[in-house]
Coordinates of C-alpha atoms in Angstrom, one line a residue:
X288 CA 22.8 43.6 -12.2
X289 CA 23.5 40.0 -13.1
X290 CA 22.7 38.9 -9.5
X291 CA 19.4 40.9 -9.7
X292 CA 18.5 39.2 -12.9
X293 CA 19.2 35.8 -11.5
X294 CA 17.1 36.6 -8.4
X295 CA 14.2 37.9 -10.5
X296 CA 14.3 34.8 -12.7
X297 CA 14.4 32.6 -9.6
X298 CA 11.4 34.4 -8.2
X299 CA 9.5 34.1 -11.4
X300 CA 10.1 30.4 -11.5
X301 CA 9.5 29.7 -7.8
X302 CA 6.5 32.0 -7.1
X303 CA 4.1 30.1 -9.4
X304 CA 5.1 26.9 -7.7
X305 CA 4.6 28.3 -4.2
X306 CA 1.2 29.8 -5.2
X307 CA 0.2 26.4 -6.7
X308 CA 1.4 24.7 -3.5
X309 CA -0.7 27.1 -1.4
X310 CA -3.7 26.4 -3.6
X311 CA -3.3 22.7 -3.4
X312 CA -3.0 22.8 0.4
X313 CA -6.5 24.3 0.6
X314 CA -8.8 21.3 -0.2
X315 CA -7.2 19.0 2.5
X316 CA -10.5 17.2 3.2
X317 CA -10.7 16.0 -0.4
X318 CA -7.0 15.0 -0.3
X319 CA -7.3 12.9 2.9
X320 CA -8.5 9.8 1.0
X321 CA -6.2 10.1 -2.0
X322 CA -2.8 8.4 -2.3
X323 CA -0.3 8.6 -5.1
X324 CA 1.9 5.6 -5.8
X325 CA 5.1 6.3 -7.8
X326 CA 7.4 3.8 -9.6
X327 CA 10.1 5.0 -11.9
X328 CA 9.9 1.6 -13.5
X329 CA 7.4 -0.7 -15.2
X330 CA 4.1 -0.9 -13.4
X331 CA 3.5 -4.4 -14.6
X332 CA 6.8 -5.6 -13.2
X333 CA 6.4 -3.9 -9.8
X334 CA 4.2 -6.3 -7.9
X335 CA 4.8 -5.0 -4.4
X336 CA 3.7 -1.5 -5.5
X337 CA 0.7 -3.0 -7.2
X338 CA -0.2 -4.7 -4.0
X339 CA 0.2 -1.4 -2.1
X340 CA -2.2 0.2 -4.5
X341 CA -4.8 -2.6 -4.3
X342 CA -4.6 -2.6 -0.5
X343 CA -5.0 1.2 -0.3
X344 CA -8.0 0.9 -2.7
X345 CA -9.5 -1.9 -0.6
X346 CA -9.4 0.4 2.5
X347 CA -11.3 3.2 0.7
X348 CA -8.5 5.3 -0.7
X349 CA -8.5 6.6 -4.2
X350 CA -5.1 5.8 -5.8
X351 CA -3.2 7.4 -8.7
X352 CA -0.4 5.1 -9.8
X353 CA 2.4 6.7 -11.8
X354 CA 4.9 4.6 -13.7
X355 CA 6.0 3.2 -17.1
X356 CA 3.5 1.1 -18.9
X357 CA 5.7 -1.4 -20.7
X358 CA 3.9 -4.6 -19.6
X359 CA 0.3 -5.3 -18.5
X360 CA -0.4 -5.1 -14.8
X361 CA -2.8 -7.5 -13.1
X362 CA -6.4 -7.3 -14.1
X363 CA -7.4 -6.5 -10.5
X364 CA -5.5 -3.3 -10.8
X365 CA -6.8 -2.3 -14.2
X366 CA -10.4 -3.1 -13.3
X367 CA -10.4 -1.4 -9.9
X368 CA -12.5 1.8 -10.1
X369 CA -10.5 3.4 -7.3
X370 CA -7.2 3.1 -9.1
X371 CA -6.1 5.3 -12.0
X372 CA -2.8 4.6 -13.8
X373 CA -1.0 7.6 -15.2
X374 CA 1.7 6.8 -17.7
X375 CA 5.2 8.2 -17.3
X376 CA 7.3 8.7 -20.5
X377 CA 10.6 6.7 -20.5
X378 CA 13.7 7.8 -22.2
X379 CA 15.1 4.4 -23.3
X380 CA 17.9 5.1 -25.8
X381 CA 19.7 8.3 -26.4
X382 CA 21.7 8.6 -29.6
X383 CA 25.4 9.5 -29.3
X384 CA 27.5 11.1 -26.6
X385 CA 29.3 9.8 -23.5
X386 CA 27.4 7.5 -21.2
X387 CA 27.6 10.1 -18.3
X388 CA 26.0 12.8 -20.5
X389 CA 23.2 10.4 -21.5
X390 CA 22.6 9.6 -17.8
X391 CA 22.5 13.2 -16.8
X392 CA 20.1 14.0 -19.7
X393 CA 17.9 11.1 -18.6
X394 CA 17.8 12.2 -14.9
X395 CA 17.0 15.8 -15.9
X396 CA 14.2 14.7 -18.2
X397 CA 12.7 12.4 -15.5
X398 CA 13.0 15.2 -12.9
X399 CA 11.0 17.7 -15.0
X400 CA 8.6 15.1 -16.3
X401 CA 7.8 13.6 -12.9
X402 CA 7.5 17.1 -11.2
X403 CA 5.1 18.2 -13.9
X404 CA 2.9 15.1 -13.6
X405 CA 2.8 15.2 -9.8
X406 CA 2.1 18.9 -9.5
X407 CA -1.0 18.7 -11.6
X408 CA -2.5 15.7 -9.9
X409 CA -5.3 16.0 -7.3
X410 CA -3.7 16.7 -3.9
X411 CA -2.8 13.5 -2.0
X412 CA -2.5 12.7 1.6
X413 CA 0.5 10.4 0.9
X414 CA 2.9 9.7 -1.9
X415 CA 4.2 6.1 -1.8
X416 CA 7.5 5.8 -3.6
X417 CA 9.4 2.7 -4.5
X418 CA 13.2 2.9 -4.0
X419 CA 15.1 1.9 -6.0
X420 CA 15.0 3.5 -8.5
X421 CA 15.1 6.6 -6.3
X422 CA 17.0 9.0 -8.6
X423 CA 15.5 11.5 -9.1
X424 CA 12.2 10.2 -7.5
X425 CA 13.0 10.7 -3.8
X426 CA 14.0 14.4 -4.3
X427 CA 11.1 15.2 -6.6
X428 CA 8.5 13.5 -4.5
X429 CA 9.8 15.2 -1.3
X430 CA 9.7 18.6 -3.1
X431 CA 6.1 18.0 -4.2
X432 CA 5.1 16.9 -0.7
X433 CA 6.5 20.2 0.7
X434 CA 4.5 22.1 -1.9
X435 CA 1.2 20.2 -1.4
X436 CA 1.3 19.2 2.2
X437 CA 1.5 15.5 1.4
X438 CA 3.5 12.9 3.4
X439 CA 6.2 10.9 1.7
X440 CA 6.4 7.2 2.3
X441 CA 9.5 5.6 0.9
X442 CA 9.4 1.8 0.4
X443 CA 13.0 0.5 0.4
X444 CA 13.3 -2.6 -1.7
X445 CA 17.1 -2.3 -1.9
X446 CA 19.8 0.4 -2.2
X447 CA 19.9 2.0 -5.7
X448 CA 23.6 2.8 -5.4
X449 CA 24.4 -0.8 -4.7
X450 CA 22.7 -1.9 -7.9
X451 CA 24.6 0.8 -9.8
X452 CA 27.8 -0.5 -8.2
X453 CA 27.4 -3.9 -10.0
X454 CA 27.9 -2.2 -13.3
X455 CA 30.4 0.6 -12.4
X456 CA 32.2 -0.6 -9.3
X457 CA 31.5 0.5 -5.7
X458 CA 34.0 3.4 -5.8
X459 CA 32.9 5.0 -9.1
X460 CA 32.1 8.7 -8.6
X461 CA 28.5 8.2 -9.9
X462 CA 28.0 5.4 -7.4
X463 CA 29.3 7.5 -4.5
X464 CA 27.2 10.4 -5.6
X465 CA 24.1 8.2 -5.8
X466 CA 24.8 6.9 -2.3
X467 CA 25.1 10.4 -0.8
X468 CA 21.9 11.4 -2.6
X469 CA 20.0 8.4 -1.3
X470 CA 21.2 8.8 2.2
X471 CA 20.4 12.6 2.3
X472 CA 16.9 12.5 0.8
X473 CA 16.0 9.2 2.4
X474 CA 16.1 10.9 5.8
X475 CA 13.4 13.4 4.6
X476 CA 10.6 10.8 4.2
X477 CA 7.8 11.0 6.7
X478 CA 7.6 7.2 6.8
X479 CA 10.0 4.5 5.7
X480 CA 9.2 0.9 4.9
X481 CA 11.7 -1.8 4.1
X482 CA 11.7 -5.5 3.1
X483 CA 13.9 -7.2 5.8
X484 CA 14.9 -6.7 9.4
X485 CA 18.6 -6.6 8.2
X486 CA 17.8 -3.6 6.0
X487 CA 15.9 -1.9 8.8
X488 CA 18.9 -2.3 11.1
X489 CA 21.3 -1.0 8.4
X490 CA 19.1 2.0 7.7
X491 CA 19.0 2.9 11.3
X492 CA 22.7 2.2 12.1
X493 CA 24.4 3.7 9.0
X494 CA 21.9 6.3 7.7
X495 CA 19.9 7.3 10.8
X496 CA 16.6 6.3 9.1
X497 CA 13.9 4.7 11.2
X498 CA 12.0 2.1 9.1
X499 CA 9.3 -0.5 9.6
X500 CA 9.9 -4.0 8.1
X501 CA 7.0 -5.0 5.8
X502 CA 7.9 -8.4 4.5
X503 CA 6.9 -9.3 1.0
X504 CA 4.0 -11.7 1.3
X505 CA 2.3 -13.7 -1.4
X506 CA -1.0 -12.3 -2.8
X507 CA -4.0 -14.5 -2.5
X508 CA -3.8 -15.6 -6.1
X509 CA -0.4 -17.4 -5.5
X510 CA -1.6 -20.9 -4.6
X511 CA -1.3 -24.4 -5.8
X512 CA -2.9 -24.8 -9.3
X513 CA -5.6 -27.5 -9.6
X514 CA -4.8 -30.2 -12.1
X515 CA -7.4 -29.2 -14.6
X516 CA -6.1 -25.6 -14.7
X517 CA -2.5 -27.0 -15.0
X518 CA -3.6 -28.9 -18.1
X519 CA -5.2 -25.8 -19.6
X520 CA -2.0 -23.8 -19.0
X521 CA 0.2 -26.5 -20.5
X522 CA -2.0 -26.7 -23.6
X523 CA -1.9 -23.0 -24.0
X524 CA 1.9 -22.7 -23.6
X525 CA 2.3 -25.7 -25.9
X526 CA 1.0 -23.6 -28.8
X527 CA 4.1 -21.4 -28.6
X528 CA 6.7 -23.4 -26.6
X529 CA 7.8 -26.9 -27.6
X530 CA 8.8 -28.1 -24.2
X531 CA 5.1 -28.1 -23.1
X532 CA 4.0 -30.2 -26.1
X533 CA 3.2 -33.9 -25.8
X534 CA 6.1 -36.3 -26.5
X535 CA 3.7 -38.8 -28.1
X536 CA 0.2 -38.9 -29.6
X537 CA -2.6 -40.4 -27.5
X538 CA -4.4 -43.5 -28.8
X539 CA -7.7 -41.7 -28.8
X540 CA -7.5 -38.6 -31.1
X541 CA -10.1 -36.8 -29.0
X542 CA -7.8 -37.0 -25.9
X543 CA -5.8 -33.8 -25.0
X544 CA -2.2 -34.4 -24.0
X545 CA 0.5 -32.1 -23.0
X546 CA 4.1 -33.0 -21.9
X547 CA 2.8 -33.4 -18.3
X548 CA -0.9 -34.1 -18.3
X549 CA -3.7 -35.8 -20.2
X550 CA -7.4 -35.1 -20.3
X551 CA -9.7 -38.0 -20.9
X552 CA -12.0 -37.4 -23.8
X553 CA -15.0 -39.2 -22.2
X554 CA -14.9 -38.2 -18.6
X555 CA -13.0 -34.9 -18.9
X556 CA -10.8 -36.0 -16.0
X557 CA -7.2 -34.8 -16.0
X558 CA -4.3 -36.9 -14.8
X559 CA -0.5 -36.6 -14.7
X560 CA 1.2 -38.6 -17.4
X561 CA 3.3 -41.6 -16.2
X562 CA 7.0 -40.9 -16.7
X563 CA 6.4 -37.2 -17.2
X564 CA 9.3 -34.8 -17.0
X565 CA 9.9 -32.7 -13.9
X566 CA 9.0 -29.0 -14.2
X567 CA 11.7 -26.7 -12.9
X568 CA 10.9 -22.9 -12.8
X569 CA 12.9 -19.8 -12.3
X570 CA 12.0 -16.2 -12.8
X571 CA 14.3 -13.3 -13.3
X572 CA 14.8 -9.7 -14.3
X573 CA 17.9 -10.8 -16.3
X574 CA 20.2 -8.3 -14.4
X575 CA 23.8 -8.5 -13.0
X576 CA 22.6 -9.7 -9.6
X577 CA 21.5 -13.1 -11.0
X578 CA 24.2 -15.4 -12.4
X579 CA 22.3 -17.9 -14.6
X580 CA 25.6 -19.6 -15.6
X581 CA 25.3 -21.4 -12.3
X582 CA 22.0 -23.0 -13.3
X583 CA 23.2 -23.8 -16.8
X584 CA 26.3 -25.5 -15.4
X585 CA 24.2 -27.5 -13.0
X586 CA 21.9 -28.5 -15.8
X587 CA 24.9 -29.8 -17.8
X588 CA 26.0 -31.9 -14.8
X589 CA 22.4 -33.2 -14.3
X590 CA 22.4 -34.2 -18.0
X591 CA 25.6 -36.1 -17.5
X592 CA 24.1 -38.0 -14.5
X593 CA 21.0 -38.9 -16.5
X594 CA 23.0 -40.1 -19.5
X595 CA 25.2 -42.2 -17.1
X596 CA 22.1 -44.1 -15.9
X597 CA 21.1 -42.3 -12.7
X598 CA 17.4 -42.7 -11.8
X599 CA 16.4 -39.2 -12.7
X600 CA 13.6 -37.7 -14.8
X601 CA 13.8 -35.6 -17.9
X602 CA 13.6 -31.9 -17.0
X603 CA 11.7 -29.0 -18.5
X604 CA 13.3 -25.8 -17.2
X605 CA 11.2 -22.6 -17.6
X606 CA 12.9 -19.3 -17.0
X607 CA 10.4 -16.4 -17.2
X608 CA 11.1 -12.7 -17.2
X609 CA 12.4 -9.7 -19.1
X610 CA 15.6 -7.8 -18.8
X611 CA 18.9 -6.5 -20.3
X612 CA 20.8 -9.8 -20.1
X613 CA 18.1 -12.1 -21.6
X614 CA 19.6 -12.1 -25.1
X615 CA 23.0 -13.0 -23.7
X616 CA 21.8 -16.0 -21.8
X617 CA 19.4 -17.0 -24.6
X618 CA 22.5 -17.4 -26.8
X619 CA 24.2 -19.5 -24.2
X620 CA 21.2 -21.7 -23.8
X621 CA 20.9 -22.2 -27.6
X622 CA 24.4 -23.6 -27.7
X623 CA 23.6 -26.4 -25.2
X624 CA 23.0 -29.9 -26.7
X625 CA 20.8 -31.4 -24.1
X626 CA 19.0 -34.7 -24.7
X627 CA 17.1 -35.0 -21.4
X628 CA 16.6 -31.3 -20.6
X629 CA 14.5 -28.6 -22.4
X630 CA 14.9 -24.9 -21.6
X631 CA 12.5 -22.1 -22.6
X632 CA 12.4 -18.5 -21.7
X633 CA 8.8 -17.2 -22.1
X634 CA 7.4 -13.9 -20.9
X635 CA 4.1 -14.8 -19.2
X636 CA 1.0 -12.8 -18.8
X637 CA 0.4 -11.6 -15.2
X638 CA -2.4 -14.1 -14.8
X639 CA -0.4 -17.1 -16.1
X640 CA 2.6 -16.6 -13.8
X641 CA 1.0 -17.7 -10.6
X642 CA -0.6 -20.7 -12.4
X643 CA 2.9 -21.8 -13.6
X644 CA 4.4 -21.6 -10.2
X645 CA 1.5 -23.5 -8.8
X646 CA 2.0 -26.2 -11.4
X647 CA 5.8 -26.6 -11.0
X648 CA 7.8 -29.2 -9.1
X649 CA 10.7 -27.1 -7.9
X650 CA 11.7 -23.4 -8.0
X651 CA 15.3 -22.1 -8.4
X652 CA 16.3 -18.7 -7.3
X653 CA 19.7 -17.1 -8.4
X654 CA 19.1 -13.7 -6.9
X655 CA 22.2 -12.4 -5.1
X656 CA 21.3 -9.1 -3.3
X657 CA 23.5 -6.3 -4.4
X658 CA 23.3 -4.9 -0.9
X659 CA 22.9 -8.2 0.9
X660 CA 19.8 -6.7 2.6
X661 CA 16.8 -7.5 0.4
X662 CA 14.9 -10.7 -0.3
X663 CA 13.8 -12.2 -3.6
X664 CA 10.1 -11.7 -4.1
X665 CA 10.0 -14.6 -6.5
X666 CA 10.7 -17.0 -3.6
X667 CA 7.8 -15.5 -1.6
X668 CA 5.5 -16.1 -4.6
X669 CA 6.8 -19.7 -4.9
X670 CA 6.2 -20.4 -1.3
X671 CA 2.7 -19.0 -1.7
X672 CA 2.2 -21.7 -4.3
X673 CA 3.7 -24.3 -1.9
X674 CA 6.6 -24.7 -4.3
X675 CA 9.9 -25.8 -2.7
X676 CA 12.9 -23.7 -3.7
X677 CA 16.6 -24.1 -4.1
X678 CA 18.1 -20.6 -3.7
X679 CA 21.7 -19.2 -4.0
X680 CA 22.9 -18.1 -0.6
X681 CA 23.5 -14.5 0.6
X682 CA 23.6 -12.5 3.8
X683 CA 19.9 -12.3 4.9
X684 CA 18.3 -15.2 3.0
X685 CA 17.7 -17.0 6.3
X686 CA 14.8 -14.5 7.0
X687 CA 13.0 -16.4 4.2
X688 CA 14.4 -19.8 3.3
X689 CA 14.9 -22.4 6.0
X690 CA 17.1 -25.1 4.6
X691 CA 15.7 -28.6 5.1
X692 CA 12.2 -27.3 5.9
X693 CA 10.9 -25.3 2.9
X694 CA 13.9 -25.6 0.5
X695 CA 17.6 -25.7 0.2
X696 CA 20.5 -23.2 -0.1
X697 CA 23.5 -23.5 -2.4
X698 CA 26.7 -21.7 -3.1
X699 CA 27.7 -22.9 -6.6
X700 CA 26.7 -25.3 -9.4
X701 CA 28.2 -28.3 -7.6
X702 CA 25.9 -27.9 -4.6
X703 CA 22.9 -27.1 -6.8
X704 CA 23.3 -30.2 -9.0
X705 CA 23.7 -32.3 -5.8
X706 CA 20.4 -30.9 -4.5
X707 CA 18.7 -31.5 -7.9
X708 CA 19.9 -35.1 -7.9
X709 CA 18.7 -35.7 -4.3
X710 CA 15.3 -34.0 -4.8
X711 CA 14.5 -35.6 -8.1
X712 CA 15.7 -39.1 -7.3
X713 CA 12.9 -41.6 -8.2
X714 CA 10.6 -38.7 -9.2
X715 CA 7.8 -38.4 -8.5
X716 CA 8.4 -39.9 -5.1
X717 CA 5.6 -39.4 -2.5
X718 CA 8.0 -40.2 0.3
X719 CA 10.9 -38.1 -0.9
X720 CA 12.3 -34.8 0.4
X721 CA 10.7 -32.7 -2.4
X722 CA 7.2 -33.9 -1.3
X723 CA 8.1 -33.3 2.4
X724 CA 9.1 -29.7 1.6
X725 CA 5.7 -29.2 -0.1
X726 CA 3.8 -30.6 2.8
X727 CA 5.7 -28.3 5.2
X728 CA 4.7 -25.3 3.1
X729 CA 1.1 -26.5 3.0
X730 CA 1.1 -26.8 6.8
X731 CA 2.7 -23.4 7.3
X732 CA -0.4 -21.4 6.4
X733 CA 1.5 -18.4 5.4
X734 CA 0.3 -14.9 6.1
X735 CA -0.9 -13.2 2.9
X736 CA -0.1 -9.7 1.6
X737 CA -3.4 -8.0 2.4
X738 CA -3.7 -9.4 5.9
X739 CA -0.1 -8.4 6.6
X740 CA -0.5 -5.0 5.1
X741 CA -3.6 -4.2 7.2
X742 CA -1.6 -5.1 10.3
X743 CA 1.5 -3.1 9.5
X744 CA 1.0 -0.3 7.0
X745 CA -2.7 0.6 7.4
X746 CA -2.3 1.8 11.1
X747 CA 0.6 4.1 9.9
X748 CA -1.4 5.8 7.2
X749 CA -4.5 6.2 9.4
X750 CA -2.6 7.5 12.5
X751 CA 0.1 9.8 11.0

């Protein structure tokens, strides 16, 4: 009797879904030009998936983009008539109970919520899913693809279980469960994309998953910022962040001056201030895979060198981003007593971030891949702006950073401060290594995202 009741209940639950699936399979012609893009994260902080959506729309597809709407995406996405953003509800904080119970509740909620949203969308030819986070996204999207006749495309940015392992340890039961889940459901995707050749080889060797490498490439708006736009950005940021404000007043009250630039009141021409500070930029998600204590220790040593008389400029260090460890590092920064270095941690609008990178003198990347198989997109963006980079070393960084050509690689704060000292000696030096790196990046004529996407991804979605 009990078994019959369970079977009947199961049938009552599954039959409507099957009928709905059959109904949604019917209008296949209408679905052929529709793609769903799914991110179980903040749409505004998921640039690669935004680029996928824009490229799909540019090739005539209608795109429905599902994700959390915590920060504003790029205007190109919001203003594109072919792209519709559907907000997913995020469970951020659950009151009380063990962490494991909170995690299970969150996963169950996301499973039901995402399933509900996907089932009632217009049928799609493809569902593009970012992984990580892939729990419960991969299973839910695969299930919906089975119901609706769609094809699942998983874009592997990293391994979710490896990120979880940073907080819980690699042998934690949750981490092992997540690894098994990722491995099993990852094999069910119709197409798999990944960000490095190292990840492609690892997916094939260890998980039996065939993937195509689609490198992160800078979008067209990541480029060097003209001096007049640099000045406008510095004046704008100076209204809320002291490091961008002028150190002294100009003799002519009508002249606009920032910490780095000056705009002549008569001609309107903008010039760099003599003796200006160097602008150092880093961006971060403030997570466990980025150790900013390395940068802070290097800045302290750089300060000591400056105080002792080394021919080095003052520094303005801008660290932009949002994330769970921001408050922790902000407290550490507030305790520093720098005389020649200023540090600020703004959250920039999507349109201002490329302008800042295109205005900076040097980028610093502290991303250590949790799997050793992904590459930091921030460095891709910096290179798009012809901005040289010092990056902390890890397994496959050589696929992006070529030491001595477009940047430098360091292991710890001692190596980083030595690189800062060498690159900023006699700043700004038109014959120095920093200038040489920038010229190399200018000459490289890097492939941009949309051109790369049309060569790699578009043939897959047109032929399969």
